Amino acid sequence: MNQNLTKLINLPGVQVESWHDSDHSLNFNLSILVSGIYCCYCHNYTTELHQVRPILVRDLPAFGKQVYLNLPRRQFYCRFCQRYITEQLEFINWRRKYTQRYEEMICFLANNSTIEQVSEQENLSIEQVKNIVNHLTHHRKTNMAFR
């Protein structure tokens, strides 16, 4: 565990276990601090881990390099309602490959230049940039409708 890197990354509920530096990217292996979650169906707390599948998530660039977070995607079993629950992290929208703050940055860049320029700058395909912008635009509209 590296406290200084954990503070530098500044994401809630996780800590840096290790990291690797390559020519073009920084890769951080993260662990989750809590041992369980509240079931979204019955609201009971469970720590019964069913499976863990690692996911790779892109985050804000740092020191002129792309940053990737290797996160455990944990699935729990709730004995109370007998269902499987996948943990949701507050800094990644469901089924996304980017942190929320990275998606916000891409949207900001796309609003201030062209999608092609953002694609080249961030080493993403044009479709990936469009997907991020469309997802965030839809997410914002949905949140505004519920206010």
PDB file of C-alpha atoms in Angstrom:
ATOM      1  CA  MET A   1       0.000   0.000   0.000  1.00  0.00           C
ATOM      2  CA  ASN A   2       1.249   3.448  -0.909  1.00  0.00           C
ATOM      3  CA  GLN A   3      -0.383   6.274   1.075  1.00  0.00           C
ATOM      4  CA  ASN A   4       1.187   9.059  -0.995  1.00  0.00           C
ATOM      5  CA  LEU A   5      -0.060   7.617  -4.296  1.00  0.00           C
ATOM      6  CA  THR A   6      -3.468   6.942  -2.753  1.00  0.00           C
ATOM      7  CA  LYS A   7      -3.683  10.632  -1.802  1.00  0.00           C
ATOM      8  CA  LEU A   8      -2.451  11.670  -5.240  1.00  0.00           C
ATOM      9  CA  ILE A   9      -5.088   9.594  -7.058  1.00  0.00           C
ATOM     10  CA  ASN A  10      -7.750  11.004  -4.702  1.00  0.00           C
ATOM     11  CA  LEU A  11     -10.576   8.525  -5.316  1.00  0.00           C
ATOM     12  CA  PRO A  12     -12.976   7.565  -2.529  1.00  0.00           C
ATOM     13  CA  GLY A  13     -12.898   4.095  -0.996  1.00  0.00           C
ATOM     14  CA  VAL A  14      -9.785   2.757  -2.720  1.00  0.00           C
ATOM     15  CA  GLN A  15      -6.079   2.593  -2.072  1.00  0.00           C
ATOM     16  CA  VAL A  16      -3.052   2.045  -4.293  1.00  0.00           C
ATOM     17  CA  GLU A  17      -1.474  -1.377  -3.767  1.00  0.00           C
ATOM     18  CA  SER A  18       1.170  -1.138  -6.491  1.00  0.00           C
ATOM     19  CA  TRP A  19       1.947   0.694  -9.706  1.00  0.00           C
ATOM     20  CA  HIS A  20       3.860   0.282 -12.942  1.00  0.00           C
ATOM     21  CA  ASP A  21       5.383   2.952 -15.156  1.00  0.00           C
ATOM     22  CA  SER A  22       5.803   2.392 -18.907  1.00  0.00           C
ATOM     23  CA  ASP A  23       6.807   4.723 -21.737  1.00  0.00           C
ATOM     24  CA  HIS A  24       3.276   5.994 -22.375  1.00  0.00           C
ATOM     25  CA  SER A  25       1.222   5.088 -19.313  1.00  0.00           C
ATOM     26  CA  LEU A  26       1.003   4.732 -15.559  1.00  0.00           C
ATOM     27  CA  ASN A  27      -0.888   1.695 -14.265  1.00  0.00           C
ATOM     28  CA  PHE A  28      -2.169   1.578 -10.707  1.00  0.00           C
ATOM     29  CA  ASN A  29      -3.412  -1.578  -9.008  1.00  0.00           C
ATOM     30  CA  LEU A  30      -6.092  -0.553  -6.527  1.00  0.00           C
ATOM     31  CA  SER A  31      -7.868  -2.336  -3.726  1.00  0.00           C
ATOM     32  CA  ILE A  32     -11.208  -1.464  -2.186  1.00  0.00           C
ATOM     33  CA  LEU A  33     -11.200  -0.444   1.471  1.00  0.00           C
ATOM     34  CA  VAL A  34     -14.584  -1.781   2.604  1.00  0.00           C
ATOM     35  CA  SER A  35     -15.135  -5.501   3.096  1.00  0.00           C
ATOM     36  CA  GLY A  36     -18.788  -5.595   2.068  1.00  0.00           C
ATOM     37  CA  ILE A  37     -21.741  -3.735   0.614  1.00  0.00           C
ATOM     38  CA  TYR A  38     -25.415  -3.097   1.295  1.00  0.00           C
ATOM     39  CA  CYS A  39     -27.689  -5.208  -0.854  1.00  0.00           C
ATOM     40  CA  CYS A  40     -29.560  -3.011  -3.328  1.00  0.00           C
ATOM     41  CA  TYR A  41     -32.595  -5.314  -3.063  1.00  0.00           C
ATOM     42  CA  CYS A  42     -33.107  -5.889   0.685  1.00  0.00           C
ATOM     43  CA  HIS A  43     -30.650  -3.281   2.081  1.00  0.00           C
ATOM     44  CA  ASN A  44     -28.885  -5.783   4.376  1.00  0.00           C
ATOM     45  CA  TYR A  45     -25.106  -5.653   4.686  1.00  0.00           C
ATOM     46  CA  THR A  46     -23.206  -8.578   3.197  1.00  0.00           C
ATOM     47  CA  THR A  47     -19.527  -9.475   3.159  1.00  0.00           C
ATOM     48  CA  GLU A  48     -19.971 -12.794   1.380  1.00  0.00           C
ATOM     49  CA  LEU A  49     -17.788 -12.400  -1.695  1.00  0.00           C
ATOM     50  CA  HIS A  50     -18.934 -14.479  -4.664  1.00  0.00           C
ATOM     51  CA  GLN A  51     -16.366 -13.520  -7.305  1.00  0.00           C
ATOM     52  CA  VAL A  52     -13.877 -10.855  -8.309  1.00  0.00           C
ATOM     53  CA  ARG A  53     -13.182  -9.856 -11.884  1.00  0.00           C
ATOM     54  CA  PRO A  54     -10.584  -7.171 -12.504  1.00  0.00           C
ATOM     55  CA  ILE A  55     -11.473  -4.255 -14.754  1.00  0.00           C
ATOM     56  CA  LEU A  56      -9.176  -1.709 -16.359  1.00  0.00           C
ATOM     57  CA  VAL A  57     -10.439   1.877 -16.185  1.00  0.00           C
ATOM     58  CA  ARG A  58      -8.932   4.966 -17.774  1.00  0.00           C
ATOM     59  CA  ASP A  59      -8.418   7.994 -15.537  1.00  0.00           C
ATOM     60  CA  LEU A  60      -7.127  11.533 -15.931  1.00  0.00           C
ATOM     61  CA  PRO A  61      -3.658  11.769 -17.458  1.00  0.00           C
ATOM     62  CA  ALA A  62      -0.739  12.570 -15.175  1.00  0.00           C
ATOM     63  CA  PHE A  63       2.828  13.643 -15.874  1.00  0.00           C
ATOM     64  CA  GLY A  64       2.166  13.564 -19.631  1.00  0.00           C
ATOM     65  CA  LYS A  65       1.102   9.902 -19.547  1.00  0.00           C
ATOM     66  CA  GLN A  66      -2.162   8.002 -19.810  1.00  0.00           C
ATOM     67  CA  VAL A  67      -3.352   6.631 -16.455  1.00  0.00           C
ATOM     68  CA  TYR A  68      -5.070   3.274 -16.035  1.00  0.00           C
ATOM     69  CA  LEU A  69      -6.611   1.900 -12.861  1.00  0.00           C
ATOM     70  CA  ASN A  70      -6.782  -1.846 -12.364  1.00  0.00           C
ATOM     71  CA  LEU A  71      -9.781  -2.342 -10.082  1.00  0.00           C
ATOM     72  CA  PRO A  72     -11.393  -5.429  -8.605  1.00  0.00           C
ATOM     73  CA  ARG A  73     -15.022  -5.683  -9.754  1.00  0.00           C
ATOM     74  CA  ARG A  74     -16.527  -7.513  -6.796  1.00  0.00           C
ATOM     75  CA  GLN A  75     -19.747  -9.466  -6.761  1.00  0.00           C
ATOM     76  CA  PHE A  76     -21.344 -10.413  -3.447  1.00  0.00           C
ATOM     77  CA  TYR A  77     -24.008 -12.894  -2.432  1.00  0.00           C
ATOM     78  CA  CYS A  78     -26.803 -11.778  -0.113  1.00  0.00           C
ATOM     79  CA  ARG A  79     -28.071 -14.601   2.078  1.00  0.00           C
ATOM     80  CA  PHE A  80     -31.122 -12.580   3.129  1.00  0.00           C
ATOM     81  CA  CYS A  81     -32.670 -12.237  -0.324  1.00  0.00           C
ATOM     82  CA  GLN A  82     -30.528 -14.878  -2.051  1.00  0.00           C
ATOM     83  CA  ARG A  83     -29.342 -12.604  -4.845  1.00  0.00           C
ATOM     84  CA  TYR A  84     -25.992 -11.659  -6.331  1.00  0.00           C
ATOM     85  CA  ILE A  85     -25.018  -8.001  -6.173  1.00  0.00           C
ATOM     86  CA  THR A  86     -22.222  -6.331  -8.106  1.00  0.00           C
ATOM     87  CA  GLU A  87     -20.485  -3.539  -6.237  1.00  0.00           C
ATOM     88  CA  GLN A  88     -20.819  -0.093  -7.743  1.00  0.00           C
ATOM     89  CA  LEU A  89     -18.056   2.430  -7.204  1.00  0.00           C
ATOM     90  CA  GLU A  90     -19.056   6.066  -6.873  1.00  0.00           C
ATOM     91  CA  PHE A  91     -16.384   7.372  -9.259  1.00  0.00           C
ATOM     92  CA  ILE A  92     -17.309   5.110 -12.222  1.00  0.00           C
ATOM     93  CA  ASN A  93     -20.693   5.018 -13.882  1.00  0.00           C
ATOM     94  CA  TRP A  94     -22.182   1.555 -14.334  1.00  0.00           C
ATOM     95  CA  ARG A  95     -20.539  -0.467 -17.134  1.00  0.00           C
ATOM     96  CA  ARG A  96     -18.168   2.327 -18.136  1.00  0.00           C
ATOM     97  CA  LYS A  97     -14.449   2.018 -18.872  1.00  0.00           C
ATOM     98  CA  TYR A  98     -13.568   5.537 -17.731  1.00  0.00           C
ATOM     99  CA  THR A  99     -13.727   7.391 -14.446  1.00  0.00           C
ATOM    100  CA  GLN A 100     -16.381  10.099 -14.229  1.00  0.00           C
ATOM    101  CA  ARG A 101     -13.719  12.784 -14.013  1.00  0.00           C
ATOM    102  CA  TYR A 102     -12.041  11.487 -17.191  1.00  0.00           C
ATOM    103  CA  GLU A 103     -15.369  11.528 -19.041  1.00  0.00           C
ATOM    104  CA  GLU A 104     -15.942  15.097 -17.801  1.00  0.00           C
ATOM    105  CA  MET A 105     -12.513  16.102 -19.138  1.00  0.00           C
ATOM    106  CA  ILE A 106     -13.245  14.521 -22.553  1.00  0.00           C
ATOM    107  CA  CYS A 107     -16.565  16.354 -22.724  1.00  0.00           C
ATOM    108  CA  PHE A 108     -14.886  19.646 -21.813  1.00  0.00           C
ATOM    109  CA  LEU A 109     -12.192  19.126 -24.461  1.00  0.00           C
ATOM    110  CA  ALA A 110     -14.798  18.186 -27.089  1.00  0.00           C
ATOM    111  CA  ASN A 111     -16.787  21.348 -26.321  1.00  0.00           C
ATOM    112  CA  ASN A 112     -13.666  23.462 -26.815  1.00  0.00           C
ATOM    113  CA  SER A 113     -12.234  21.774 -29.910  1.00  0.00           C
ATOM    114  CA  THR A 114     -13.225  19.073 -32.377  1.00  0.00           C
ATOM    115  CA  ILE A 115     -13.909  15.416 -31.646  1.00  0.00           C
ATOM    116  CA  GLU A 116     -11.100  14.539 -34.052  1.00  0.00           C
ATOM    117  CA  GLN A 117      -8.624  16.668 -32.098  1.00  0.00           C
ATOM    118  CA  VAL A 118      -9.696  15.106 -28.790  1.00  0.00           C
ATOM    119  CA  SER A 119      -9.440  11.650 -30.344  1.00  0.00           C
ATOM    120  CA  GLU A 120      -5.875  12.296 -31.445  1.00  0.00           C
ATOM    121  CA  GLN A 121      -4.834  14.043 -28.233  1.00  0.00           C
ATOM    122  CA  GLU A 122      -6.187  11.310 -25.938  1.00  0.00           C
ATOM    123  CA  ASN A 123      -5.370   8.364 -28.211  1.00  0.00           C
ATOM    124  CA  LEU A 124      -9.039   7.341 -28.402  1.00  0.00           C
ATOM    125  CA  SER A 125     -11.053   6.451 -31.472  1.00  0.00           C
ATOM    126  CA  ILE A 126     -13.539   8.995 -32.763  1.00  0.00           C
ATOM    127  CA  GLU A 127     -16.319   6.578 -31.795  1.00  0.00           C
ATOM    128  CA  GLN A 128     -15.013   6.359 -28.214  1.00  0.00           C
ATOM    129  CA  VAL A 129     -15.018  10.159 -27.894  1.00  0.00           C
ATOM    130  CA  LYS A 130     -18.533  10.382 -29.362  1.00  0.00           C
ATOM    131  CA  ASN A 131     -19.702   7.635 -26.994  1.00  0.00           C
ATOM    132  CA  ILE A 132     -18.318   9.460 -23.964  1.00  0.00           C
ATOM    133  CA  VAL A 133     -19.872  12.780 -25.012  1.00  0.00           C
ATOM    134  CA  ASN A 134     -23.244  11.160 -25.773  1.00  0.00           C
ATOM    135  CA  HIS A 135     -23.220   9.184 -22.511  1.00  0.00           C
ATOM    136  CA  LEU A 136     -22.423  12.247 -20.416  1.00  0.00           C
ATOM    137  CA  THR A 137     -24.973  14.406 -22.247  1.00  0.00           C
ATOM    138  CA  HIS A 138     -27.677  11.776 -21.705  1.00  0.00           C
ATOM    139  CA  HIS A 139     -26.629  11.326 -18.052  1.00  0.00           C
ATOM    140  CA  ARG A 140     -26.861  15.084 -17.435  1.00  0.00           C
ATOM    141  CA  LYS A 141     -30.287  15.333 -19.081  1.00  0.00           C
ATOM    142  CA  THR A 142     -31.581  12.407 -17.018  1.00  0.00           C
ATOM    143  CA  ASN A 143     -30.295  13.940 -13.787  1.00  0.00           C
ATOM    144  CA  MET A 144     -31.839  17.314 -14.627  1.00  0.00           C
ATOM    145  CA  ALA A 145     -35.219  15.675 -15.256  1.00  0.00           C
ATOM    146  CA  PHE A 146     -35.244  14.212 -11.727  1.00  0.00           C
ATOM    147  CA  ARG A 147     -34.494  17.514  -9.976  1.00  0.00           C
TER     148      ARG A 147
END
